[in-house]
Amino acid sequence: MSTSFKVTNRSFLALAVPMTLAYISTPLLGLVDTAVIGQLHDAALLGGLAVGTILFDVIGAFFYFLRAGTTGLAAQALGASNGNEMRAVLARALLLGLIGGVIVIFLQWPILSFGLPIIGGTEAVQEAAATYFAIRAFSAPFVLANYSILGWYLGLSKAGIGLLIQTFLNVTNMLLSVVFVLGFNWGIPGVAVATFIAEMLTFCLGLYLIKRELNGAPLPTFSQIIIWEKLKPMLALNRDIMIRSMVMLFAFGFFTSRSAAQGEVVLAANAVLEKFILVAAFFLDGTASAAEQVVGQAIGAKQRTAFRKALRLSIGWGFGLSFGAAMVLWLTGGMVIDLLTTHAEVRETARTFMFWAVLTPIIGTLAFQMDGIFIGATWSQDMRNSVVVSTILFLASYYLLFPIYGNDGLWFSLLVFFGARGLTLSYLCVVRERQYFGAPQPASSRAG
């Protein structure tokens, strides 16, 4: 039996606004960690923190399905009014997260041995990165469990609890980083220990919230959790979302490497402008997260009307926010650039190419919103295929335009990447809707 529900602007924004606030706190954490290490006046420690964070971000991208996939599957179970399956989805995600976290702990040194030479850095930078990563690796089971818990609550359309979980994690982490680094003078280990404790405390909070949420409801049995027919789609989601994440990391890594090939000034200017994209992305992620939740329920309930309303609201609010973000960035961009760098030549270069960074959120809106829709529907193969095609077009555009237009050609190629993802997913969305819900009935047929 499926759940009947209506999708309105109010209900959509009730999901989008809390998650936007939650996502905004994430870059603040990175700024605080960088700031407290920066007070130690050791460039190698700052470099080590950056390298160690990149290594752990790759692991996070590898296991991102525990957040995204859990949201989609839980939302579909909610839409189908299948309470036992909702609880089983969480149990499967926590089990896979625990296994994945233990694997990360045991493989930490092979990961370091493989990853550090690729990223590079001086001996002091690599030593600091290894220290940071070795401590953070032990937080992996808690990190992945928290992915699962957050994804589950988002799937249940409880964005307020998602906001609580993310805010508690980031604020606790920031406070502990300040205490351990500036108060106890622990340096890089202090930042890593702060993150470990914050993830562990957040996991405990999550378990408490889950116990309260279940309110005595029967837990799924082990045999109900370990069902290959149920684990198979979750593992397929892992494969597809992992490939998607890795290809996206390659695309942005290629952008950075091609920036570096133009010299330190262009690299620094492009890095400053990438912060514009990052800030805009956190706003767009809020509406995409709302789309995940509503689309998942619509798929589970087999309600085409709710699916289409979620599609319209996601795209409408997404474009509204992106145009607003672009206007703010255009009006304040010069001031932001001056705040982020004091280097005169970097400032001038960043202003020269700022137009491209301002355009990126608008061109990328469809890609962000379609990601949310496809995650909610668990159409992960299409997400994987779309990003592969878009990356090929990105590379083709770069090799065609960069020799003629230089850094302008590189930025235009990045817009091609975002635009191609949005357009290909939009086309595939129409195809998948017809496959899942059937061909739309003519108006005269519905009226009769």
Short mmCIF file of C-alpha atoms in Angstrom, two decimals:
data_model
loop_
_atom_site.label_atom_id
_atom_site.label_comp_id
_atom_site.label_asym_id
_atom_site.label_seq_id
_atom_site.Cartn_x
_atom_site.Cartn_y
_atom_site.Cartn_z
CA MET A 1 0.00 0.00 0.00
CA SER A 2 1.50 3.35 -1.03
CA THR A 3 1.29 6.67 0.72
CA SER A 4 -0.74 9.51 -0.78
CA PHE A 5 1.01 12.86 -0.42
CA LYS A 6 0.96 16.32 -1.97
CA VAL A 7 4.01 18.27 -3.00
CA THR A 8 3.78 22.03 -2.44
CA ASN A 9 6.20 24.95 -2.39
CA ARG A 10 5.94 25.00 1.40
CA SER A 11 6.63 21.27 1.84
CA PHE A 12 9.51 21.43 -0.65
CA LEU A 13 11.14 24.42 1.04
CA ALA A 14 10.65 22.81 4.45
CA LEU A 15 13.10 20.17 3.21
CA ALA A 16 15.40 22.44 1.19
CA VAL A 17 16.04 25.25 3.70
CA PRO A 18 17.32 23.12 6.63
CA MET A 19 19.66 21.17 4.34
CA THR A 20 20.98 24.37 2.78
CA LEU A 21 21.83 25.62 6.28
CA ALA A 22 23.41 22.27 7.11
CA TYR A 23 25.59 22.23 3.99
CA ILE A 24 26.75 25.82 4.52
CA SER A 25 28.36 24.82 7.83
CA THR A 26 30.64 22.31 6.06
CA PRO A 27 33.03 24.79 4.36
CA LEU A 28 33.18 26.75 7.63
CA LEU A 29 34.72 23.68 9.25
CA GLY A 30 37.48 23.58 6.63
CA LEU A 31 38.16 27.28 7.13
CA VAL A 32 38.44 26.84 10.92
CA ASP A 33 40.80 23.86 10.60
CA THR A 34 42.97 25.83 8.17
CA ALA A 35 42.88 28.92 10.40
CA VAL A 36 43.94 27.13 13.59
CA ILE A 37 46.80 25.31 11.85
CA GLY A 38 47.74 28.59 10.16
CA GLN A 39 48.32 30.10 13.61
CA LEU A 40 51.29 27.73 14.02
CA HIS A 41 53.15 29.58 11.23
CA ASP A 42 54.35 26.38 9.55
CA ALA A 43 53.54 26.08 5.83
CA ALA A 44 54.33 22.35 5.87
CA LEU A 45 51.57 21.74 8.41
CA LEU A 46 49.06 23.63 6.27
CA GLY A 47 50.13 21.63 3.23
CA GLY A 48 49.95 18.39 5.18
CA LEU A 49 46.43 19.20 6.36
CA ALA A 50 45.36 19.89 2.76
CA VAL A 51 46.91 16.68 1.42
CA GLY A 52 45.55 14.52 4.25
CA THR A 53 42.08 16.00 3.77
CA ILE A 54 42.20 15.24 0.04
CA LEU A 55 43.07 11.60 0.74
CA PHE A 56 40.16 11.23 3.14
CA ASP A 57 37.83 13.06 0.72
CA VAL A 58 38.60 10.40 -1.89
CA ILE A 59 37.52 7.73 0.59
CA GLY A 60 34.39 9.75 1.32
CA ALA A 61 33.60 9.90 -2.41
CA PHE A 62 34.13 6.13 -2.64
CA PHE A 63 31.52 5.51 0.06
CA TYR A 64 29.17 8.39 -0.82
CA PHE A 65 26.51 5.85 -1.78
CA LEU A 66 25.93 5.29 1.95
CA ARG A 67 24.49 8.80 2.09
CA ALA A 68 22.92 9.16 -1.33
CA GLY A 69 21.79 5.58 -1.85
CA THR A 70 20.32 5.29 1.63
CA THR A 71 18.29 8.46 1.05
CA GLY A 72 16.81 7.15 -2.17
CA LEU A 73 16.03 3.65 -0.88
CA ALA A 74 14.58 4.90 2.43
CA ALA A 75 12.42 7.47 0.64
CA GLN A 76 11.09 4.81 -1.71
CA ALA A 77 10.26 2.53 1.24
CA LEU A 78 8.49 5.47 2.92
CA GLY A 79 6.50 6.17 -0.23
CA ALA A 80 5.47 2.51 -0.37
CA SER A 81 4.48 2.59 3.35
CA ASN A 82 6.88 -0.31 4.03
CA GLY A 83 8.06 0.37 7.58
CA ASN A 84 10.02 -2.86 7.93
CA GLU A 85 11.97 -2.14 4.74
CA MET A 86 12.68 1.41 5.94
CA ARG A 87 14.34 -0.02 9.04
CA ALA A 88 16.12 -2.70 7.02
CA VAL A 89 17.58 -0.08 4.66
CA LEU A 90 19.22 1.65 7.64
CA ALA A 91 20.51 -1.65 9.03
CA ARG A 92 22.06 -2.62 5.68
CA ALA A 93 23.70 0.79 5.29
CA LEU A 94 25.14 0.67 8.83
CA LEU A 95 26.45 -2.86 8.22
CA LEU A 96 28.14 -1.86 4.96
CA GLY A 97 29.51 1.29 6.61
CA LEU A 98 31.00 -0.72 9.47
CA ILE A 99 32.65 -3.16 7.06
CA GLY A 100 33.93 -0.30 4.91
CA GLY A 101 35.29 1.60 7.92
CA VAL A 102 37.21 -1.43 9.19
CA ILE A 103 38.68 -1.95 5.70
CA VAL A 104 39.88 1.68 5.67
CA ILE A 105 41.59 1.18 9.05
CA PHE A 106 43.44 -1.92 7.85
CA LEU A 107 44.38 -0.37 4.50
CA GLN A 108 45.49 3.03 5.79
CA TRP A 109 49.19 2.49 5.10
CA PRO A 110 48.72 1.10 1.56
CA ILE A 111 46.42 4.08 0.89
CA LEU A 112 49.11 6.47 2.12
CA SER A 113 51.86 4.68 0.19
CA PHE A 114 49.84 4.93 -3.01
CA GLY A 115 48.23 8.35 -2.53
CA LEU A 116 51.03 10.54 -1.18
CA PRO A 117 53.40 10.12 -4.17
CA ILE A 118 50.54 10.97 -6.55
CA ILE A 119 49.59 14.18 -4.73
CA GLY A 120 53.19 15.11 -4.03
CA GLY A 121 54.61 17.66 -1.61
CA THR A 122 57.81 18.06 0.37
CA GLU A 123 58.95 15.49 2.90
CA ALA A 124 57.63 17.66 5.74
CA VAL A 125 54.23 18.03 4.03
CA GLN A 126 53.95 14.29 3.46
CA GLU A 127 54.95 13.55 7.05
CA ALA A 128 52.24 15.88 8.37
CA ALA A 129 49.68 14.38 5.95
CA ALA A 130 50.57 10.83 7.07
CA THR A 131 50.16 11.82 10.74
CA TYR A 132 46.78 13.40 10.07
CA PHE A 133 45.50 10.51 7.95
CA ALA A 134 46.68 7.78 10.34
CA ILE A 135 44.53 9.26 13.11
CA ARG A 136 41.56 10.09 10.90
CA ALA A 137 41.50 6.56 9.49
CA PHE A 138 40.25 5.28 12.85
CA SER A 139 37.23 7.55 12.53
CA ALA A 140 36.17 5.85 9.27
CA PRO A 141 33.57 3.49 10.82
CA PHE A 142 31.90 6.46 12.55
CA VAL A 143 32.11 8.64 9.41
CA LEU A 144 30.45 6.01 7.24
CA ALA A 145 27.85 5.21 9.89
CA ASN A 146 27.01 8.91 10.09
CA TYR A 147 26.64 8.98 6.27
CA SER A 148 24.08 6.20 6.64
CA ILE A 149 22.17 7.85 9.49
CA LEU A 150 22.02 11.23 7.74
CA GLY A 151 20.93 9.60 4.48
CA TRP A 152 18.22 7.63 6.27
CA TYR A 153 16.73 10.67 7.98
CA LEU A 154 16.76 12.59 4.71
CA GLY A 155 14.96 9.67 3.09
CA LEU A 156 12.30 9.97 5.79
CA SER A 157 11.91 13.67 4.84
CA LYS A 158 13.17 14.76 8.28
CA ALA A 159 15.48 17.51 7.10
CA GLY A 160 15.35 19.21 10.51
CA ILE A 161 17.06 16.21 12.08
CA GLY A 162 19.54 16.23 9.19
CA LEU A 163 20.33 19.85 10.05
CA LEU A 164 20.75 18.90 13.72
CA ILE A 165 23.15 16.05 12.90
CA GLN A 166 25.32 18.09 10.51
CA THR A 167 25.39 21.16 12.74
CA PHE A 168 26.30 19.12 15.83
CA LEU A 169 29.10 17.38 13.90
CA ASN A 170 30.61 20.53 12.42
CA VAL A 171 30.28 22.78 15.48
CA THR A 172 31.72 20.08 17.78
CA ASN A 173 34.57 19.55 15.35
CA MET A 174 35.35 23.26 15.13
CA LEU A 175 35.31 23.79 18.90
CA LEU A 176 37.52 20.77 19.57
CA SER A 177 39.98 21.83 16.85
CA VAL A 178 40.40 25.23 18.51
CA VAL A 179 40.86 23.65 21.96
CA PHE A 180 43.29 20.91 20.90
CA VAL A 181 45.42 22.99 18.52
CA LEU A 182 45.46 26.45 20.11
CA GLY A 183 44.77 25.39 23.70
CA PHE A 184 46.74 22.12 24.02
CA ASN A 185 49.20 22.88 21.18
CA TRP A 186 48.70 19.43 19.62
CA GLY A 187 49.24 20.65 16.03
CA ILE A 188 48.11 18.37 13.17
CA PRO A 189 47.21 15.48 15.55
CA GLY A 190 44.89 17.90 17.37
CA VAL A 191 42.82 18.55 14.23
CA ALA A 192 42.61 14.82 13.46
CA VAL A 193 41.67 13.88 17.05
CA ALA A 194 39.03 16.62 17.08
CA THR A 195 37.45 15.13 13.95
CA PHE A 196 37.61 11.60 15.39
CA ILE A 197 35.86 12.62 18.61
CA ALA A 198 33.27 14.74 16.75
CA GLU A 199 32.38 11.84 14.44
CA MET A 200 32.14 9.44 17.40
CA LEU A 201 29.89 11.80 19.41
CA THR A 202 27.73 12.41 16.34
CA PHE A 203 27.34 8.66 15.92
CA CYS A 204 26.17 8.40 19.54
CA LEU A 205 23.70 11.23 18.89
CA GLY A 206 22.51 9.40 15.80
CA LEU A 207 21.90 6.18 17.72
CA TYR A 208 19.89 8.08 20.33
CA LEU A 209 17.79 9.74 17.63
CA ILE A 210 17.21 6.41 15.90
CA LYS A 211 16.09 4.78 19.15
CA ARG A 212 13.64 7.63 19.68
CA GLU A 213 12.48 7.42 16.06
CA LEU A 214 11.79 3.68 16.19
CA ASN A 215 9.84 4.08 19.44
CA GLY A 216 9.71 0.35 20.13
CA ALA A 217 9.04 -0.71 16.50
CA PRO A 218 10.32 -4.23 15.75
CA LEU A 219 13.86 -4.35 14.42
CA PRO A 220 14.50 -6.30 11.20
CA THR A 221 15.97 -9.74 11.70
CA PHE A 222 19.40 -10.63 10.37
CA SER A 223 17.81 -12.72 7.64
CA GLN A 224 15.73 -9.70 6.58
CA ILE A 225 18.84 -7.54 6.42
CA ILE A 226 21.06 -9.98 4.54
CA ILE A 227 18.86 -10.47 1.49
CA TRP A 228 20.84 -10.54 -1.75
CA GLU A 229 17.91 -9.11 -3.73
CA LYS A 230 17.98 -6.08 -1.40
CA LEU A 231 21.75 -5.79 -1.02
CA LYS A 232 22.31 -6.05 -4.77
CA PRO A 233 20.72 -2.67 -5.66
CA MET A 234 22.61 -0.98 -2.82
CA LEU A 235 25.91 -2.42 -4.05
CA ALA A 236 25.00 -1.43 -7.62
CA LEU A 237 24.39 2.09 -6.34
CA ASN A 238 27.83 2.00 -4.74
CA ARG A 239 29.47 0.98 -8.01
CA ASP A 240 27.72 3.60 -10.12
CA ILE A 241 27.97 6.50 -7.64
CA MET A 242 31.61 5.62 -6.95
CA ILE A 243 32.43 5.76 -10.67
CA ARG A 244 30.51 9.03 -10.97
CA SER A 245 32.39 10.54 -8.02
CA MET A 246 35.79 9.39 -9.27
CA VAL A 247 35.17 10.74 -12.78
CA MET A 248 34.06 14.08 -11.31
CA LEU A 249 37.21 14.19 -9.17
CA PHE A 250 39.23 13.54 -12.32
CA ALA A 251 37.46 16.37 -14.17
CA PHE A 252 38.15 18.90 -11.42
CA GLY A 253 41.66 17.57 -10.97
CA PHE A 254 42.24 18.07 -14.70
CA PHE A 255 40.97 21.64 -14.41
CA THR A 256 43.43 22.28 -11.57
CA SER A 257 46.36 20.66 -13.40
CA ARG A 258 45.65 22.69 -16.55
CA SER A 259 45.47 25.81 -14.40
CA ALA A 260 48.83 24.95 -12.84
CA ALA A 261 50.36 24.47 -16.30
CA GLN A 262 49.69 28.16 -16.96
CA GLY A 263 51.76 29.31 -14.01
CA GLU A 264 51.36 30.09 -10.32
CA VAL A 265 49.33 33.27 -10.86
CA VAL A 266 46.66 31.64 -13.05
CA LEU A 267 46.55 28.63 -10.74
CA ALA A 268 45.99 30.86 -7.72
CA ALA A 269 43.40 33.00 -9.54
CA ASN A 270 41.43 29.96 -10.72
CA ALA A 271 41.62 28.47 -7.20
CA VAL A 272 40.12 31.69 -5.78
CA LEU A 273 37.33 31.63 -8.38
CA GLU A 274 36.59 27.97 -7.63
CA LYS A 275 35.53 29.13 -4.14
CA PHE A 276 32.70 31.04 -5.87
CA ILE A 277 31.47 27.77 -7.36
CA LEU A 278 31.81 26.00 -4.02
CA VAL A 279 29.65 28.55 -2.20
CA ALA A 280 26.96 28.48 -4.92
CA ALA A 281 27.00 24.68 -4.88
CA PHE A 282 26.06 24.52 -1.20
CA PHE A 283 22.94 26.60 -1.90
CA LEU A 284 21.97 24.42 -4.87
CA ASP A 285 22.62 21.25 -2.88
CA GLY A 286 19.79 22.17 -0.52
CA THR A 287 17.15 22.08 -3.26
CA ALA A 288 18.78 18.97 -4.77
CA SER A 289 18.53 17.28 -1.37
CA ALA A 290 14.83 18.15 -1.18
CA ALA A 291 14.38 16.64 -4.65
CA GLU A 292 16.04 13.41 -3.47
CA GLN A 293 13.53 13.05 -0.66
CA VAL A 294 10.36 13.90 -2.59
CA VAL A 295 11.28 11.99 -5.75
CA GLY A 296 12.17 8.91 -3.70
CA GLN A 297 8.74 8.97 -2.07
CA ALA A 298 7.02 9.53 -5.42
CA ILE A 299 8.85 6.56 -6.93
CA GLY A 300 7.98 4.35 -3.94
CA ALA A 301 4.34 5.46 -4.03
CA LYS A 302 4.23 5.27 -7.85
CA GLN A 303 2.79 8.78 -8.01
CA ARG A 304 3.61 10.49 -11.29
CA THR A 305 1.97 13.78 -10.23
CA ALA A 306 4.20 14.08 -7.15
CA PHE A 307 7.25 13.16 -9.25
CA ARG A 308 6.56 15.88 -11.79
CA LYS A 309 5.79 18.49 -9.13
CA ALA A 310 9.10 17.70 -7.39
CA LEU A 311 10.84 18.01 -10.75
CA ARG A 312 9.32 21.44 -11.44
CA LEU A 313 9.96 22.79 -7.95
CA SER A 314 13.54 21.55 -7.88
CA ILE A 315 14.41 23.12 -11.22
CA GLY A 316 12.42 26.30 -10.54
CA TRP A 317 13.91 27.00 -7.12
CA GLY A 318 17.33 25.85 -8.35
CA PHE A 319 17.38 28.41 -11.16
CA GLY A 320 16.01 31.09 -8.86
CA LEU A 321 18.80 30.50 -6.36
CA SER A 322 21.47 30.23 -9.05
CA PHE A 323 20.50 33.56 -10.66
CA GLY A 324 20.42 35.15 -7.22
CA ALA A 325 23.83 33.67 -6.35
CA ALA A 326 25.25 34.82 -9.70
CA MET A 327 24.02 38.38 -9.10
CA VAL A 328 25.50 38.46 -5.59
CA LEU A 329 28.81 37.05 -6.83
CA TRP A 330 28.95 39.58 -9.67
CA LEU A 331 28.28 42.52 -7.35
CA THR A 332 30.57 41.39 -4.52
CA GLY A 333 33.09 39.32 -6.47
CA GLY A 334 35.84 41.95 -6.46
CA MET A 335 35.58 42.37 -2.70
CA VAL A 336 35.59 38.59 -2.17
CA ILE A 337 38.68 38.21 -4.34
CA ASP A 338 40.46 40.90 -2.32
CA LEU A 339 39.54 39.09 0.91
CA LEU A 340 40.85 35.75 -0.36
CA THR A 341 44.21 37.00 -1.66
CA THR A 342 46.50 39.99 -1.14
CA HIS A 343 48.60 39.26 -4.25
CA ALA A 344 48.01 42.11 -6.72
CA GLU A 345 48.59 40.08 -9.89
CA VAL A 346 46.39 37.24 -8.67
CA ARG A 347 43.63 39.75 -7.85
CA GLU A 348 43.83 41.26 -11.33
CA THR A 349 43.84 37.85 -13.04
CA ALA A 350 40.91 36.61 -10.98
CA ARG A 351 38.88 39.68 -11.94
CA THR A 352 39.68 39.03 -15.61
CA PHE A 353 38.10 35.56 -15.50
CA MET A 354 35.45 36.20 -12.82
CA PHE A 355 32.67 36.25 -15.45
CA TRP A 356 33.09 32.50 -16.05
CA ALA A 357 32.86 31.66 -12.35
CA VAL A 358 29.70 33.77 -12.02
CA LEU A 359 28.12 31.90 -14.95
CA THR A 360 28.94 28.45 -13.55
CA PRO A 361 26.08 28.17 -10.99
CA ILE A 362 23.52 29.10 -13.67
CA ILE A 363 24.88 26.65 -16.25
CA GLY A 364 25.29 23.98 -13.56
CA THR A 365 21.79 24.28 -12.06
CA LEU A 366 20.28 21.45 -14.12
CA ALA A 367 23.19 19.16 -13.24
CA PHE A 368 22.80 19.79 -9.49
CA GLN A 369 19.02 19.34 -9.49
CA MET A 370 19.06 16.31 -11.77
CA ASP A 371 21.59 14.68 -9.44
CA GLY A 372 19.04 14.99 -6.62
CA ILE A 373 16.24 13.61 -8.78
CA PHE A 374 18.26 10.64 -10.00
CA ILE A 375 19.56 9.85 -6.50
CA GLY A 376 16.02 9.85 -5.14
CA ALA A 377 14.88 7.57 -7.96
CA THR A 378 18.09 5.45 -7.58
CA TRP A 379 18.71 5.68 -11.34
CA SER A 380 22.45 5.51 -10.68
CA GLN A 381 23.54 4.02 -14.02
CA ASP A 382 22.32 7.11 -15.83
CA MET A 383 24.26 9.35 -13.43
CA ARG A 384 27.39 7.32 -14.12
CA ASN A 385 26.94 7.36 -17.90
CA SER A 386 26.11 11.07 -17.96
CA VAL A 387 29.26 12.14 -16.14
CA VAL A 388 31.44 9.95 -18.37
CA VAL A 389 29.93 11.50 -21.53
CA SER A 390 30.20 15.00 -20.05
CA THR A 391 33.86 14.50 -19.15
CA ILE A 392 34.65 13.35 -22.68
CA LEU A 393 32.98 16.52 -24.03
CA PHE A 394 34.89 18.59 -21.44
CA LEU A 395 38.22 17.16 -22.60
CA ALA A 396 37.33 17.56 -26.28
CA SER A 397 36.33 21.18 -25.69
CA TYR A 398 39.56 21.86 -23.78
CA TYR A 399 41.87 20.43 -26.44
CA LEU A 400 39.96 22.31 -29.14
CA LEU A 401 39.67 25.71 -27.43
CA PHE A 402 42.61 26.04 -25.04
CA PRO A 403 45.29 26.41 -27.76
CA ILE A 404 43.28 29.34 -29.17
CA TYR A 405 41.74 31.03 -26.13
CA GLY A 406 43.96 29.96 -23.21
CA ASN A 407 42.38 30.19 -19.75
CA ASP A 408 39.10 31.43 -21.26
CA GLY A 409 38.96 28.17 -23.20
CA LEU A 410 39.60 26.18 -20.02
CA TRP A 411 36.76 27.92 -18.17
CA PHE A 412 34.40 27.54 -21.14
CA SER A 413 35.20 23.82 -21.19
CA LEU A 414 34.26 23.58 -17.51
CA LEU A 415 30.90 25.14 -18.38
CA VAL A 416 30.55 22.52 -21.14
CA PHE A 417 31.07 19.85 -18.46
CA PHE A 418 28.33 21.25 -16.20
CA GLY A 419 25.94 21.97 -19.06
CA ALA A 420 26.38 18.56 -20.68
CA ARG A 421 25.63 16.80 -17.40
CA GLY A 422 22.43 18.77 -16.94
CA LEU A 423 21.20 18.26 -20.50
CA THR A 424 22.00 14.55 -20.72
CA LEU A 425 20.35 13.84 -17.36
CA SER A 426 17.30 15.91 -18.35
CA TYR A 427 16.86 13.83 -21.50
CA LEU A 428 17.35 10.58 -19.56
CA CYS A 429 14.84 11.79 -16.95
CA VAL A 430 12.13 11.96 -19.63
CA VAL A 431 13.06 8.47 -20.83
CA ARG A 432 13.07 6.98 -17.31
CA GLU A 433 9.78 8.63 -16.38
CA ARG A 434 8.08 6.99 -19.36
CA GLN A 435 9.64 3.64 -18.52
CA TYR A 436 8.62 3.77 -14.87
CA PHE A 437 5.20 5.45 -15.00
CA GLY A 438 4.22 4.61 -18.59
CA ALA A 439 3.35 6.99 -21.43
CA PRO A 440 1.35 10.04 -20.24
CA GLN A 441 -2.36 9.81 -20.95
CA PRO A 442 -3.88 12.44 -23.25
CA ALA A 443 -5.91 15.12 -21.46
CA SER A 444 -9.14 13.95 -23.13
CA SER A 445 -8.53 10.40 -21.88
CA ARG A 446 -7.97 11.60 -18.31
CA ALA A 447 -11.10 13.72 -18.46
CA GLY A 448 -13.17 10.78 -19.63
#
